Coordinates of C-alpha atoms in Angstrom, one line a residue:
M1 CA -13.8 -50.4 -40.2
S2 CA -14.0 -53.0 -37.7
G3 CA -16.1 -53.1 -34.4
N4 CA -13.0 -52.6 -32.3
S5 CA -11.9 -49.5 -34.0
F6 CA -11.8 -46.5 -31.6
V7 CA -11.1 -42.8 -32.8
I8 CA -8.3 -41.0 -30.8
A9 CA -9.7 -37.5 -29.7
P10 CA -7.7 -34.5 -30.5
L11 CA -5.4 -32.8 -28.0
S12 CA -6.8 -29.7 -26.5
P13 CA -4.6 -26.5 -26.4
Q14 CA -3.6 -27.0 -22.9
E15 CA -2.7 -30.6 -23.6
K16 CA -0.6 -29.5 -26.8
I17 CA 1.2 -27.1 -24.2
S18 CA 1.7 -29.8 -21.4
V19 CA 3.4 -32.1 -24.3
A20 CA 5.7 -29.0 -25.5
I21 CA 6.6 -28.4 -21.9
D22 CA 7.4 -32.1 -21.3
G23 CA 9.3 -32.2 -24.3
L24 CA 11.3 -29.2 -23.4
H25 CA 11.8 -30.5 -20.0
A26 CA 13.4 -33.8 -21.1
S27 CA 16.5 -31.3 -21.9
R28 CA 17.1 -31.5 -18.3
T29 CA 18.3 -35.1 -18.5
T30 CA 19.1 -35.7 -22.4
V31 CA 20.4 -33.7 -25.1
I32 CA 17.4 -32.6 -27.7
S33 CA 18.3 -31.0 -30.9
K34 CA 17.7 -27.1 -31.4
S35 CA 15.0 -28.4 -33.9
T36 CA 13.3 -30.3 -31.7
A37 CA 13.3 -27.6 -29.2
S38 CA 12.0 -25.2 -31.7
D39 CA 9.2 -27.3 -32.4
H40 CA 8.2 -27.5 -28.9
L41 CA 8.7 -23.5 -28.7
S42 CA 6.4 -23.2 -31.6
M43 CA 3.7 -25.2 -30.2
I44 CA 3.6 -23.3 -26.9
T45 CA 3.6 -19.7 -28.5
I46 CA 0.6 -20.8 -30.6
H47 CA -1.4 -21.7 -27.9
V48 CA 0.0 -19.9 -24.5
H49 CA -1.2 -16.3 -25.0
E50 CA -4.6 -17.6 -25.0
H51 CA -4.7 -20.3 -22.6
G52 CA -1.7 -19.8 -20.3
L53 CA 0.7 -22.2 -18.4
S54 CA -0.8 -24.6 -15.7
R55 CA 0.7 -24.9 -12.2
D56 CA 2.5 -27.9 -13.1
D57 CA 3.5 -26.7 -16.5
L58 CA 5.0 -23.5 -15.1
S59 CA 7.0 -25.5 -12.4
K60 CA 8.6 -27.8 -15.2
A61 CA 9.3 -24.6 -17.2
I62 CA 11.2 -23.0 -14.0
D63 CA 12.9 -26.1 -13.3
I64 CA 14.2 -25.8 -17.0
L65 CA 15.4 -22.5 -16.5
T66 CA 16.9 -22.6 -13.0
R67 CA 18.7 -25.9 -13.3
P68 CA 21.3 -27.2 -15.8
S69 CA 20.1 -28.2 -18.9
S70 CA 20.9 -28.7 -22.7
L71 CA 18.4 -26.1 -23.9
R72 CA 20.4 -23.5 -25.9
K73 CA 20.6 -19.9 -24.2
S74 CA 18.6 -18.2 -26.9
Q75 CA 15.7 -20.9 -26.6
A76 CA 15.8 -20.7 -22.8
L77 CA 15.3 -16.7 -23.5
Q78 CA 12.5 -17.6 -25.9
L79 CA 10.9 -19.9 -23.1
L80 CA 10.9 -17.4 -20.6
K81 CA 8.9 -15.0 -22.7
L82 CA 6.2 -17.2 -22.8
L83 CA 5.4 -17.6 -19.2
Y84 CA 1.9 -16.6 -18.9
P85 CA 0.6 -18.3 -15.7
R86 CA -2.9 -19.4 -15.7
E87 CA -3.0 -19.7 -12.1
K88 CA -2.1 -18.1 -8.8
I89 CA 1.9 -18.9 -8.5
D90 CA 3.3 -21.0 -5.8
D91 CA 6.1 -19.9 -3.3
D92 CA 8.0 -22.9 -4.6
V93 CA 8.3 -20.8 -7.9
V94 CA 10.0 -18.0 -6.3
I95 CA 12.4 -19.8 -4.0
R96 CA 13.9 -21.8 -6.7
I97 CA 14.3 -18.5 -9.0
V98 CA 16.1 -16.9 -5.9
G99 CA 18.0 -19.9 -5.2
C100 CA 19.4 -20.0 -9.0
L101 CA 20.9 -16.5 -8.5
G102 CA 24.9 -15.9 -8.4
V103 CA 27.4 -17.4 -9.9
G104 CA 29.0 -20.9 -9.7
Q105 CA 28.5 -24.3 -10.7
G106 CA 24.7 -25.1 -10.9
K107 CA 23.6 -21.7 -11.2
A108 CA 21.7 -20.3 -14.1
D109 CA 23.0 -18.0 -17.0
Q110 CA 23.6 -14.2 -16.0
L111 CA 21.1 -13.2 -18.9
V112 CA 18.8 -16.0 -17.7
Q113 CA 19.0 -14.9 -14.2
V114 CA 18.2 -11.1 -15.2
N115 CA 15.0 -12.0 -17.2
L116 CA 13.8 -14.3 -14.3
L117 CA 14.2 -11.5 -12.1
R118 CA 12.2 -9.3 -14.5
W119 CA 9.4 -11.9 -14.7
L120 CA 9.3 -12.1 -10.7
V121 CA 8.7 -8.2 -11.1
L122 CA 5.9 -9.0 -14.0
I123 CA 4.1 -11.5 -11.9
Q124 CA 4.8 -10.1 -8.3
P125 CA 0.7 -9.4 -8.5
F126 CA -0.2 -12.9 -9.1
L127 CA 1.8 -14.5 -6.4
K128 CA -0.4 -16.9 -4.2
S129 CA 1.4 -15.1 -0.9
Q130 CA 3.0 -11.7 -1.1
K131 CA 4.9 -13.1 2.2
I132 CA 7.2 -15.2 0.3
L133 CA 9.1 -11.9 -1.2
S134 CA 9.5 -10.9 2.6
K135 CA 10.9 -14.0 3.6
V136 CA 13.8 -13.8 0.8
Y137 CA 14.3 -10.1 1.3
H138 CA 17.5 -10.7 3.2
I139 CA 19.2 -12.9 0.0
L140 CA 17.7 -10.6 -2.5
F141 CA 19.4 -7.6 -0.5
M142 CA 22.6 -9.6 -0.4
H143 CA 22.7 -9.9 -4.3
L144 CA 22.7 -6.2 -4.9
S145 CA 26.5 -6.3 -5.4
Y146 CA 25.9 -8.0 -8.9
E147 CA 25.7 -5.3 -11.4
S148 CA 24.1 -7.5 -14.0
T149 CA 20.7 -8.2 -11.7
R150 CA 20.9 -5.2 -9.7
Q151 CA 18.1 -3.4 -11.6
W152 CA 15.2 -6.1 -11.0
I153 CA 16.7 -6.8 -7.3
A154 CA 16.3 -3.3 -6.6
H155 CA 12.7 -3.4 -8.1
L156 CA 11.7 -6.4 -6.2
L157 CA 13.2 -4.9 -2.9
F158 CA 11.1 -1.7 -3.7
L159 CA 7.8 -3.7 -4.2
T160 CA 8.6 -5.5 -0.8
T161 CA 10.4 -3.4 1.7
K162 CA 8.2 -2.5 4.5
R163 CA 9.5 -0.5 7.9
R164 CA 10.5 -3.8 9.8
D165 CA 12.8 -4.6 6.8
I166 CA 14.9 -1.3 7.4
R167 CA 18.0 -2.1 9.6
P168 CA 21.1 0.5 9.9
W169 CA 23.5 -1.8 8.2
R170 CA 21.0 -1.7 5.4
I171 CA 21.1 1.8 5.2
Q172 CA 24.8 1.9 5.6
Y173 CA 25.4 -0.8 2.9
L174 CA 23.2 1.0 0.8
L175 CA 24.8 4.2 1.3
E176 CA 28.3 2.8 0.4
M177 CA 26.9 1.2 -2.5
Q178 CA 25.5 4.5 -3.7
N179 CA 28.8 6.1 -3.2
K180 CA 30.2 3.6 -5.3
Y181 CA 27.8 3.5 -8.1
R182 CA 26.3 6.8 -8.2
E183 CA 25.0 6.4 -11.7
S184 CA 22.6 3.5 -10.4
Q185 CA 19.3 5.3 -10.5
H186 CA 17.9 2.1 -9.0
L187 CA 20.2 2.1 -5.9
T188 CA 19.1 5.8 -5.3
G189 CA 15.2 5.0 -5.8
L190 CA 15.7 1.9 -3.0
L191 CA 17.4 4.7 -0.4
L192 CA 14.8 7.3 -1.2
L193 CA 12.6 4.7 -0.2
Y194 CA 14.0 4.0 3.2
K195 CA 14.4 7.6 3.6
E196 CA 10.5 8.0 3.3
Y197 CA 10.6 5.7 6.5
F198 CA 13.1 7.1 8.5
P199 CA 13.9 10.8 7.1
E200 CA 16.1 11.5 10.1
I201 CA 18.3 8.6 9.9
V202 CA 19.0 8.5 6.0
I203 CA 20.4 12.2 5.6
D204 CA 22.8 11.8 2.5
R205 CA 21.7 13.8 -0.6
F206 CA 20.6 12.1 -3.7
A207 CA 20.6 13.4 -7.3
K208 CA 17.3 13.8 -8.9
L209 CA 15.8 10.8 -10.2
R210 CA 15.0 10.3 -14.0
G211 CA 11.4 9.6 -14.7
A212 CA 9.7 6.5 -12.9
I213 CA 12.3 4.1 -12.3
F214 CA 10.0 1.3 -10.5
K215 CA 7.0 1.4 -12.9
Y216 CA 5.3 -1.6 -14.1
P217 CA 8.2 -2.6 -17.1
D218 CA 5.6 -4.2 -19.4
P219 CA 1.7 -3.4 -19.4
Q220 CA 1.1 -5.8 -22.3
F221 CA 2.1 -8.9 -20.2
L222 CA -0.1 -7.6 -17.8
S223 CA -3.2 -7.4 -20.1
I224 CA -2.3 -10.9 -21.6
I225 CA -2.1 -12.4 -18.0
H226 CA -5.7 -10.9 -17.4
E227 CA -7.0 -12.1 -20.3
V228 CA -5.8 -15.5 -19.8
H229 CA -7.0 -15.6 -16.2
A230 CA -10.4 -14.4 -17.2
G231 CA -10.7 -17.3 -20.1
A232 CA -9.5 -19.9 -17.5
N233 CA -12.2 -18.8 -14.9
S234 CA -14.8 -19.0 -17.5
L235 CA -13.6 -22.3 -19.1
S236 CA -13.6 -24.2 -15.6
S237 CA -14.7 -24.0 -12.2
E238 CA -11.6 -25.8 -11.1
V239 CA -9.3 -22.7 -11.8
P240 CA -9.2 -20.6 -8.9
S241 CA -10.2 -16.8 -9.3
F242 CA -7.6 -14.3 -7.9
P243 CA -8.8 -12.6 -4.7
R244 CA -6.5 -11.5 -1.9
D245 CA -5.4 -14.2 0.3
G246 CA -5.8 -14.0 4.2
L247 CA -3.7 -15.9 6.6
S248 CA -5.6 -17.7 9.1
N249 CA -2.6 -18.2 11.8
L250 CA -1.1 -14.8 11.3
K251 CA 0.8 -14.2 14.4
R252 CA -0.4 -10.9 16.6
R253 CA 2.1 -7.9 15.7
K254 CA 2.6 -5.0 17.8
L255 CA 2.2 -1.4 16.6
N256 CA 5.8 -0.5 15.6
I257 CA 6.1 3.3 17.1
P258 CA 9.4 4.4 17.6
E259 CA 11.1 4.5 21.1
M260 CA 11.6 8.1 22.3
I261 CA 15.3 8.3 22.0
T262 CA 17.3 11.7 21.6
L263 CA 20.6 11.5 19.7
D264 CA 23.0 14.4 18.6
V265 CA 22.6 16.1 22.0
S266 CA 24.8 19.0 22.5
E267 CA 26.3 20.0 26.4
K268 CA 23.8 23.1 26.4
S269 CA 20.8 21.0 24.8
V270 CA 18.2 19.3 27.0
T271 CA 16.4 16.1 26.1
V272 CA 12.8 15.1 26.2
E273 CA 13.3 12.4 28.8
E274 CA 14.7 15.0 31.4
L275 CA 11.8 17.1 31.3
S276 CA 9.4 16.0 33.9
T277 CA 7.1 18.8 35.0
L278 CA 5.6 22.0 33.2
A279 CA 8.0 23.9 34.9
S280 CA 11.0 22.2 33.5
F281 CA 9.2 22.3 30.1
A282 CA 8.7 26.3 30.2
K283 CA 12.5 26.8 31.6
N284 CA 14.0 24.7 28.9
I285 CA 11.9 25.1 25.8
D286 CA 14.4 26.9 23.8
R287 CA 16.9 24.0 24.6
V288 CA 15.4 20.9 24.2
S289 CA 15.9 18.5 21.5
L290 CA 13.3 16.5 19.8
P291 CA 13.6 12.5 19.7
A292 CA 15.3 11.0 16.9
Q293 CA 12.2 9.7 15.5
V294 CA 9.3 12.3 15.7
G295 CA 7.0 9.5 15.3
S296 CA 7.2 8.8 19.1
V297 CA 4.9 11.4 19.6
L298 CA 2.3 8.9 19.0
R299 CA 3.4 6.9 22.1
D300 CA 0.8 9.5 24.0
D301 CA 3.7 11.6 25.2
R302 CA 2.2 15.0 26.0
M303 CA 5.7 16.7 26.6
V304 CA 6.9 16.0 22.6
K305 CA 3.3 17.1 21.7
R306 CA 4.0 20.4 23.5
I307 CA 7.4 20.7 22.0
L308 CA 5.9 20.6 18.6
V309 CA 2.9 22.9 19.4
N310 CA 5.0 25.3 21.4
R311 CA 8.1 25.8 19.4
P312 CA 6.7 24.6 16.1
S313 CA 9.1 23.5 13.2
Q314 CA 8.3 22.8 9.9
R315 CA 11.0 20.2 9.6
A316 CA 9.4 18.5 12.5
W317 CA 5.8 18.3 11.0
A318 CA 7.5 17.4 7.6
R319 CA 9.1 14.5 9.4
L320 CA 5.8 13.5 11.2
N321 CA 3.8 13.5 8.5
T322 CA 6.0 11.6 6.2
W323 CA 6.1 8.8 9.3
I324 CA 2.6 8.5 9.6
A325 CA 1.7 8.5 6.3
S326 CA 4.0 5.6 5.5
S327 CA 2.6 3.9 8.7
L328 CA -1.1 3.8 7.6
R329 CA -0.4 3.0 4.3
E330 CA 1.5 0.0 5.4
E331 CA -1.3 -0.8 7.9
L332 CA -3.6 -0.7 5.5
D333 CA -1.6 -3.0 3.1
D334 CA -1.5 -5.5 5.6
A335 CA -5.0 -5.3 6.5
E336 CA -6.1 -5.7 2.9
E337 CA -3.7 -8.9 2.8
N338 CA -4.6 -10.5 5.9
G339 CA -8.2 -9.6 6.2
H340 CA -9.7 -9.3 9.6
H341 CA -6.5 -10.1 11.5
G342 CA -4.6 -7.0 10.4
E343 CA -7.3 -4.5 11.2
G344 CA -6.7 -4.2 14.7
L345 CA -3.0 -2.6 14.2
L346 CA -4.8 0.1 11.7
G347 CA -7.4 0.9 14.0
E348 CA -5.0 1.5 16.7
L349 CA -2.8 3.5 14.6
L350 CA -5.9 5.6 13.6
A351 CA -6.7 6.2 17.1
R352 CA -3.5 7.4 18.3
S353 CA -3.4 10.0 15.3
Y354 CA -6.6 11.2 16.4
D355 CA -5.5 11.7 19.9
L356 CA -2.6 14.0 18.4
C357 CA -5.0 15.7 16.0
L358 CA -7.1 16.2 18.6
Y359 CA -4.4 17.6 20.7
I360 CA -3.4 20.2 18.0
K361 CA -7.1 20.7 17.0
E362 CA -6.5 20.0 13.5
L363 CA -6.5 16.9 11.0
L364 CA -2.7 16.2 9.8
V365 CA -2.2 16.4 6.3
S366 CA -0.9 12.8 6.2
V367 CA -4.1 11.6 8.1
E368 CA -6.3 13.6 5.6
D369 CA -4.6 12.2 2.5
F370 CA -5.0 8.7 3.9
L371 CA -8.6 9.1 4.4
C372 CA -9.0 9.9 1.1
I373 CA -7.5 6.6 -0.2
Y374 CA -9.3 4.6 2.9
L375 CA -12.6 5.6 2.5
P376 CA -13.5 4.4 -1.0
R377 CA -12.1 0.9 0.5
W378 CA -14.1 1.2 3.8
D379 CA -16.7 -1.1 4.5
G380 CA -18.3 1.4 7.1
V381 CA -18.1 -0.7 9.9
R382 CA -14.3 -1.3 11.3
H383 CA -12.9 2.1 13.1
R384 CA -16.3 3.6 12.2
S385 CA -16.1 6.0 15.3
T386 CA -12.7 6.9 14.8
V387 CA -12.9 7.5 11.2
F388 CA -15.8 10.0 11.6
K389 CA -14.0 11.4 14.6
L390 CA -11.1 12.3 12.3
L391 CA -13.2 13.7 9.6
L392 CA -14.7 16.2 11.9
L393 CA -11.4 17.8 12.5
M394 CA -11.1 18.1 8.8
P395 CA -10.3 21.9 7.4
V396 CA -13.4 23.6 5.8
R397 CA -13.2 22.6 2.1
R398 CA -15.1 23.8 -1.0
W399 CA -18.0 21.3 -1.5
E400 CA -16.9 20.2 -4.4
I401 CA -13.8 18.4 -2.6
I402 CA -15.9 17.4 0.1
D403 CA -18.4 15.6 -1.9
R404 CA -15.4 13.8 -4.1
D405 CA -13.5 12.9 -1.4
I406 CA -15.6 12.4 1.7
T407 CA -19.4 12.4 1.3
S408 CA -19.2 10.5 -2.4
P409 CA -17.4 7.3 -0.9
L410 CA -19.7 7.5 2.1
T411 CA -22.9 7.6 0.4
A412 CA -21.9 4.7 -1.7
I413 CA -21.8 2.8 1.9
F414 CA -25.1 4.3 2.8
Q415 CA -27.1 3.3 -0.4
K416 CA -25.4 -0.1 -0.6
D417 CA -26.8 -1.9 2.6
T418 CA -30.2 -0.5 2.9
E419 CA -30.5 -2.6 6.4
N420 CA -27.5 -1.2 7.9
W421 CA -29.5 1.2 10.0
S422 CA -26.4 1.6 12.3
F423 CA -24.1 3.2 9.8
R424 CA -26.9 5.2 8.2
Y425 CA -27.7 7.0 11.6
D426 CA -24.0 7.7 12.3
Y427 CA -23.5 9.1 9.0
L428 CA -26.7 11.4 9.4
V429 CA -25.5 12.1 13.0
F430 CA -21.7 12.8 11.5
L431 CA -23.0 15.1 9.0
E432 CA -24.8 17.2 11.9
D433 CA -21.7 17.0 13.7
L434 CA -19.7 18.3 10.8
L435 CA -22.0 21.2 10.1
R436 CA -22.2 22.2 13.6
S437 CA -18.4 22.0 13.7
Y438 CA -18.3 24.5 10.6
L439 CA -20.8 26.9 12.1
V440 CA -18.5 27.1 15.5
R441 CA -15.5 27.6 13.4
C442 CA -16.9 30.0 10.7
G443 CA -18.7 32.6 13.2
N444 CA -18.8 35.8 11.8
V445 CA -15.2 35.6 10.1
R446 CA -14.6 36.8 6.8
E447 CA -12.5 33.8 5.6
V448 CA -12.1 30.3 7.0
D449 CA -9.1 28.1 5.8
G450 CA -8.6 29.9 2.9
L451 CA -12.3 30.2 1.7
S452 CA -14.5 33.5 1.3
R453 CA -17.5 33.7 3.3
A454 CA -19.3 33.2 -0.1
E455 CA -17.7 29.8 -0.5
V456 CA -18.3 28.6 3.1
I457 CA -21.9 29.5 2.7
K458 CA -22.0 27.4 -0.6
T459 CA -20.2 24.7 1.2
M460 CA -22.7 24.7 4.2
S461 CA -25.6 24.9 2.0
S462 CA -24.7 22.3 0.1
L463 CA -23.7 20.1 2.8
F464 CA -27.1 20.5 4.4
A465 CA -29.0 19.8 1.2
H466 CA -26.8 16.4 1.1
W467 CA -27.9 15.7 4.7
E468 CA -31.3 16.5 3.8
S469 CA -31.2 14.1 0.6
M470 CA -29.7 11.3 2.9
F471 CA -32.2 11.7 5.5
K472 CA -35.2 11.3 2.9
K473 CA -33.9 7.6 2.1
V474 CA -34.5 6.8 5.6
S475 CA -37.7 5.1 6.4
Y476 CA -39.8 6.7 9.3
S477 CA -40.1 3.0 10.9
D478 CA -36.4 3.0 11.5
P479 CA -35.1 3.5 14.9
A480 CA -34.2 7.1 16.3
A481 CA -36.1 8.4 12.9
T482 CA -37.8 10.7 14.9
E483 CA -34.9 12.1 16.8
I484 CA -33.2 12.9 13.7
Q485 CA -36.1 14.3 12.1
G486 CA -36.2 16.7 15.1
A487 CA -32.5 17.6 14.2
S488 CA -33.0 18.2 10.8
L489 CA -35.6 21.2 11.8
Y490 CA -32.7 22.4 14.0
M491 CA -30.2 22.2 11.7
Y492 CA -32.3 24.0 8.7
S493 CA -32.9 26.9 11.2
V494 CA -29.2 27.4 12.1
V495 CA -27.7 27.0 8.7
Q496 CA -30.2 29.4 7.4
M497 CA -29.2 32.2 10.2
Y498 CA -25.7 31.9 9.2
V499 CA -26.5 32.5 5.6
D500 CA -28.8 35.3 6.4
S501 CA -26.3 37.0 8.7

């Protein structure tokens, strides 16, 4: 072998995938044979399950599928099954897929459209920005009229819908569509989601859904994606990890609390807006109509609160709990997506919920359920005062439930940051206040919140033991430790008195 000879290094698996994708991409401008396309697809199949597609390769593959090419439909569908992205997916990919929907010249084949939409559902958790689906919400919604793609359009809308997306004309359109296609479970499911946000507006009756219609369609696909990502992140420091993105230029939104508007008023009824004094409230309590959206009670309107408390209605409370539950969950999703920028609205909604709970002197079930979801994700810093105040309104529960839903996640925060004296002190004070609250509520009664006296004693004893174990983890050199130690002796004597009584 001469001195000028050199050896060509073999292609890496990623490079082989890229070469095959380039070969298929040529079908956009030239005619490639069936056998050539099959060879390229075979090469991708061999390597893609382990290495995935790079951002550029995925972009070219989407180009092949969404624009006219000489690739046969069966081969296009085969390529669709190989789209395992190695990196987070750009907005442009979503835009091109949405742009190829419909009928007419330049549009993708209907079966290809169906499978592209299904693929969007599969990769939705891996989008670079979840905001892109909100931006194309209107376009997706208008494609509900196409029966072939309706299932996956409805699924995408279900994943994307937030309160701000629901408009009266969309509700009316869905009702008309559901009336026309009564067997469409996906239209029914989407309408039921709308109904969760606005139960008093969507009043039509729906048939019972058969199973979970909007569940993740292919768990195996998800596991392959996770394996591809794990492998890519271990092979190259240049391949990004997949944290939740935040937006640095997020515009400040206002908390979306409904206006106090009363609809369907009869001649004999009185609206809340007409009540200006306690005397007028007392005189018309049996005739007053609640606002169309009970969530307006969070506008700090005492008159609506008085109606809810003094003229209790199970339906009204159910509507309110539904509204608060969906609002809290939506604000939590926004806060997690947008980082610190979205936390303010969640804090404001929690504070308003606390004001209502304090007024009625009990924790709403929607707020209690939300706290059980929120505490394991909580950092112990944001909205701390409001969170602890809400927890103090919690009904007396069995210790096992309190430990599972409340003390375990809070203890994890307590133990995680040993330097965070502020949280440790506030948590110990919260436990003291919770014990005092239980003592006041329990008194000498035989039953509290459905628990017998023996069960209450067990709960209080366990709660105090937990308080004591937490206190032992605090250094005596920490600020205010002496104050807490004095409280410990007091709490022990009070709990012992209750147990012995």
